[in-house]
Coordinates of N, CA and C in Angstrom, one line a residue:
X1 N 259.9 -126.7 217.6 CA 260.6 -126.4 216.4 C 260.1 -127.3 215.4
X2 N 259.4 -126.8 214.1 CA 258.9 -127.2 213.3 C 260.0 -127.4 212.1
X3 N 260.1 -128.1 210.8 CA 261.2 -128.9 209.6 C 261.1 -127.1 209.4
X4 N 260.4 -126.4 208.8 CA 260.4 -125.3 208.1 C 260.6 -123.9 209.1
X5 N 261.2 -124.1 210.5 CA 260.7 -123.2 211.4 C 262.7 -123.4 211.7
X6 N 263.1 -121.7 211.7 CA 264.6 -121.6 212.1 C 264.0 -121.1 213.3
X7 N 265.2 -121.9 214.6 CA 264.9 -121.1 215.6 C 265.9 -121.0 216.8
X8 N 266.3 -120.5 217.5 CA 267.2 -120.7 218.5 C 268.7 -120.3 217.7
X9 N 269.5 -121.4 218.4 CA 270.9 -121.2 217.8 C 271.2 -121.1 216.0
X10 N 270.0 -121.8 215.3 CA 269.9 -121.4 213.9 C 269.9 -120.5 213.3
X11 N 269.1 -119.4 214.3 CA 269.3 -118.4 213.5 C 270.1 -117.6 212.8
X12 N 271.4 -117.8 213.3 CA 272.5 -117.2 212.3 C 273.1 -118.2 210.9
X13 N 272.3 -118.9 210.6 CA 272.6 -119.7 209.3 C 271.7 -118.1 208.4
X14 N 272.6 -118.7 207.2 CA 272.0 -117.7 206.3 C 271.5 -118.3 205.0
X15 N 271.3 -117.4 204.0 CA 269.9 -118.3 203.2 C 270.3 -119.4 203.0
X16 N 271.3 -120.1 202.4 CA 271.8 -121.6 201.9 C 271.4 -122.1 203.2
X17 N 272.1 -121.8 204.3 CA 272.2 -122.9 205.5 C 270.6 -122.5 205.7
X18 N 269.4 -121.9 205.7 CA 268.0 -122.0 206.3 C 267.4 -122.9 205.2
X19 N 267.6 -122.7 204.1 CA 266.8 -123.5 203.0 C 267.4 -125.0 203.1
X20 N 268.7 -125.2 203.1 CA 268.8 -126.9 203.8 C 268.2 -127.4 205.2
X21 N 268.4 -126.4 205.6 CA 267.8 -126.8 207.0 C 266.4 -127.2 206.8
X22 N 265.4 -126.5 206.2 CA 264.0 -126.7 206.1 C 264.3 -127.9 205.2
X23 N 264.4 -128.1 204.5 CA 265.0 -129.0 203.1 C 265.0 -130.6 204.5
X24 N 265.9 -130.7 205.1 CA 266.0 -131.4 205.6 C 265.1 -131.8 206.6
X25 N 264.4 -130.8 207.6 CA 263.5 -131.8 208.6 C 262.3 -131.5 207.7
X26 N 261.7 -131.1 206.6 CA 260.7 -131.3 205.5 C 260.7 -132.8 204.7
X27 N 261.7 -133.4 204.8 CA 262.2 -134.6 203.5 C 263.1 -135.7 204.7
X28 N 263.5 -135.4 205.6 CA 264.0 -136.3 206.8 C 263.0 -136.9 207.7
X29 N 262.2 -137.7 207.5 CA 261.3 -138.0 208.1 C 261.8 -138.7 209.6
X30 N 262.9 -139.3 208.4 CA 263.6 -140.6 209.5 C 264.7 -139.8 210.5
X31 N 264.3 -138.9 210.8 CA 265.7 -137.8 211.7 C 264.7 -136.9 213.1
X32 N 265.7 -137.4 214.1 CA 265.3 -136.9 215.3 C 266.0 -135.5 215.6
X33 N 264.8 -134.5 215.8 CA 264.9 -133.1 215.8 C 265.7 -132.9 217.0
X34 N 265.6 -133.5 218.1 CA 266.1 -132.9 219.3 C 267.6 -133.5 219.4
X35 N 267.7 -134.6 218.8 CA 269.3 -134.8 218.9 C 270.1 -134.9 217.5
X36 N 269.4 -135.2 216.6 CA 270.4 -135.0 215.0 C 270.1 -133.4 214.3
X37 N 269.6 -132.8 215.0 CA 269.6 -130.9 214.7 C 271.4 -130.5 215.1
X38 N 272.0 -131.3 215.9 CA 273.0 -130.4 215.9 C 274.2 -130.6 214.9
X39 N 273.8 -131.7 213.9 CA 274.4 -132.3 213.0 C 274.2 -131.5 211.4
X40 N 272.5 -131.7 211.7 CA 271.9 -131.0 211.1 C 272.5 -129.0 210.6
X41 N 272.8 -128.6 211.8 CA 272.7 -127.4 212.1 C 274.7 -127.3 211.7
X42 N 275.3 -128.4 212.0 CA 276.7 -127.8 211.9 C 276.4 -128.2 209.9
X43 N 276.3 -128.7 209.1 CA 276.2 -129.0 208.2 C 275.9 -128.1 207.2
X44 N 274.6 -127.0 208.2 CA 274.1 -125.8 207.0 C 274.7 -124.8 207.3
X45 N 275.7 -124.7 208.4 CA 276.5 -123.7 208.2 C 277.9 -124.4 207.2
X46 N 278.2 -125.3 207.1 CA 279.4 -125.8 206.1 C 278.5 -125.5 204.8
X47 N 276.9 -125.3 204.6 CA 276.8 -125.0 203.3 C 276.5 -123.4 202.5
X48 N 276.8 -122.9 204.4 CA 276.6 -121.5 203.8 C 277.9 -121.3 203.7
X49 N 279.0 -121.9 204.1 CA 280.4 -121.5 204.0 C 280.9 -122.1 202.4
X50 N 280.4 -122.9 201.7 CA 280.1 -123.6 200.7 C 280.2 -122.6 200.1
X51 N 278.8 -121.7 199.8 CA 278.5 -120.6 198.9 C 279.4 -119.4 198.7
X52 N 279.6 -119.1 200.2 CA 280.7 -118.2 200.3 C 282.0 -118.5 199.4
X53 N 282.7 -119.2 200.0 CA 284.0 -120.1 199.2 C 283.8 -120.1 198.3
X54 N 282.6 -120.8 197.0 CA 282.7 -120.6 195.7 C 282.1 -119.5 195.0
X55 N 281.9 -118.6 196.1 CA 281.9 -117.1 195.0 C 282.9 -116.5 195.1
X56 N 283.9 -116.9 196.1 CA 285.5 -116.5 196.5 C 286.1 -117.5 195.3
X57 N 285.8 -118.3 195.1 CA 286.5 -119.2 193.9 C 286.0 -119.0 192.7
X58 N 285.4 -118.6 192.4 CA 284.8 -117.7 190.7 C 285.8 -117.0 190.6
X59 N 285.4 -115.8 192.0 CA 286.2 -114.4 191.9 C 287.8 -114.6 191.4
X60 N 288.4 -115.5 192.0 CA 290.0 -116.1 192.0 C 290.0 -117.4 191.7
X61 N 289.9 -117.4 190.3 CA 290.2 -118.7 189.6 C 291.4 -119.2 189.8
X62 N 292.4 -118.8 189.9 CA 293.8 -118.7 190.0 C 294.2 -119.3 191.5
X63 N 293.7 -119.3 192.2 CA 293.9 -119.3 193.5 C 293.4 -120.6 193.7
X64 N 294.7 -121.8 193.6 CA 294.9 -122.9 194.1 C 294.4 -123.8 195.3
X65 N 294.6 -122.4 196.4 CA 294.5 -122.7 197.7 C 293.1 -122.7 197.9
X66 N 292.1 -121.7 197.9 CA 290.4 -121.7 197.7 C 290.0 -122.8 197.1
X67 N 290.3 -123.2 195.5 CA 290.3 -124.0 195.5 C 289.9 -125.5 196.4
X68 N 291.4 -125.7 196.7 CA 291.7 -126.9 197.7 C 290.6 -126.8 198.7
X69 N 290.4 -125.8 199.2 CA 289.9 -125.8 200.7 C 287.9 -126.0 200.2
X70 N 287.8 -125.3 199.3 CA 286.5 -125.9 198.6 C 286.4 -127.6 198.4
X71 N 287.2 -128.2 197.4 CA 287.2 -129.6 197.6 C 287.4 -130.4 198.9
X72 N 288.2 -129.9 199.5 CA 287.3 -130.3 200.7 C 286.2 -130.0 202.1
X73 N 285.6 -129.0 201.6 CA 284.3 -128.7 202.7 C 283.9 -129.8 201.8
X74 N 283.8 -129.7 200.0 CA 282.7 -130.9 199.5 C 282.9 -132.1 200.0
X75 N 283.8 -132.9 200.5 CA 284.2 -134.2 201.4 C 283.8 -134.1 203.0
X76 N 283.7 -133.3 203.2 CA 282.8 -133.0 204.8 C 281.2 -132.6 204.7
X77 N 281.2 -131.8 203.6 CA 279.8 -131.7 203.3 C 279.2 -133.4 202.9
X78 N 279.9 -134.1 202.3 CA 279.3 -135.4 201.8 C 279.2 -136.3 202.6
X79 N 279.8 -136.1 203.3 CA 280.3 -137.3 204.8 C 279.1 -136.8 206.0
X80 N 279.0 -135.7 205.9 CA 277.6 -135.1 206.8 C 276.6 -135.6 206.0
X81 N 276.0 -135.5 205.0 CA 274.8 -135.7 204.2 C 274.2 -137.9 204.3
X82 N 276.0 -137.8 204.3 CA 275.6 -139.7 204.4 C 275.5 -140.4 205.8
X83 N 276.0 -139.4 206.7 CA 275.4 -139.9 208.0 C 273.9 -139.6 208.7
X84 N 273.5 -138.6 207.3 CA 272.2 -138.1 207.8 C 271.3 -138.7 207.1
X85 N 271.9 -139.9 206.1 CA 270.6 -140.5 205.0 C 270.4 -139.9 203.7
X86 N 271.3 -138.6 203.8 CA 270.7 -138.6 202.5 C 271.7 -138.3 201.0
X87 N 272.5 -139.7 201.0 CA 273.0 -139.7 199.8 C 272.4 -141.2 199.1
X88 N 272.1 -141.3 198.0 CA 271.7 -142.6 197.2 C 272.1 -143.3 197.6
X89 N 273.5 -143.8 197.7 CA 273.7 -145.4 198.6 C 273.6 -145.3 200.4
X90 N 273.4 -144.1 201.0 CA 273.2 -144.4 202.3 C 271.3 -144.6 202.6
X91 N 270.4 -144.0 201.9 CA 269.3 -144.6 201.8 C 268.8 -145.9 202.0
X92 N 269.4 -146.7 201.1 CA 268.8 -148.2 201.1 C 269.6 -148.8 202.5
X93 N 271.1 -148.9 202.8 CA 272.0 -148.9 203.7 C 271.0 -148.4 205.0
X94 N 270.4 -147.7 205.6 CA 269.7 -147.3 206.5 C 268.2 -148.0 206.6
X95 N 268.1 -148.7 205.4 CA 266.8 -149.0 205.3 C 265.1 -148.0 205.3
X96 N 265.7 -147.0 204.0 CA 264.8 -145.5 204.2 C 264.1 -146.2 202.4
X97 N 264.7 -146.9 201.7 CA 263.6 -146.8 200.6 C 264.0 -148.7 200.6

């Protein structure tokens, strides 16, 4: 399995979750494919669920609850991103720049 190559249990990510995924082992140098893929892989489905959710939250502005539940995938999505290196203060923190 190559950074740019969906394969196996991946394949049911859809376009959000395949373009992070490549995104990630393309620009993750510092990430091991065979054991931080599954971290990897739960992450780009939270970002296809991401896309979903806020076209459900356009649709229903009004709707409090979508809302809520959007603010926080973004707190899980960010907490995933910083245990993988890649938010600005977890970079230097890992010792990647």
């Amino acid at each position: 399995m190559s950074g740019g190559v969906v394969t196996g249990s991946t394949s049911q990510l859809k376009a959000t979750g395949r373009e992070f995924w490549c995104s990630v082992f393309d620009n993750g140098s510092w990430l091991w494919q065979g054991v931080d893929r599954h971290l990897v892989e739960l992450t780009a489905e939270l970002m296809d669920e991401r896309k979903e959710l806020r076209e459900l939250t356009d649709q229903q502005p009004e709707n409090t609850r979508l809302r809520a539940a959007l603010r926080q995938l973004d707190k899980q999505l960010v907490s995933n991103l910083s245990l993988l290196g890649f938010t600005p203060s977890d970079r230097p923190r890992l010792g990647l720049v």
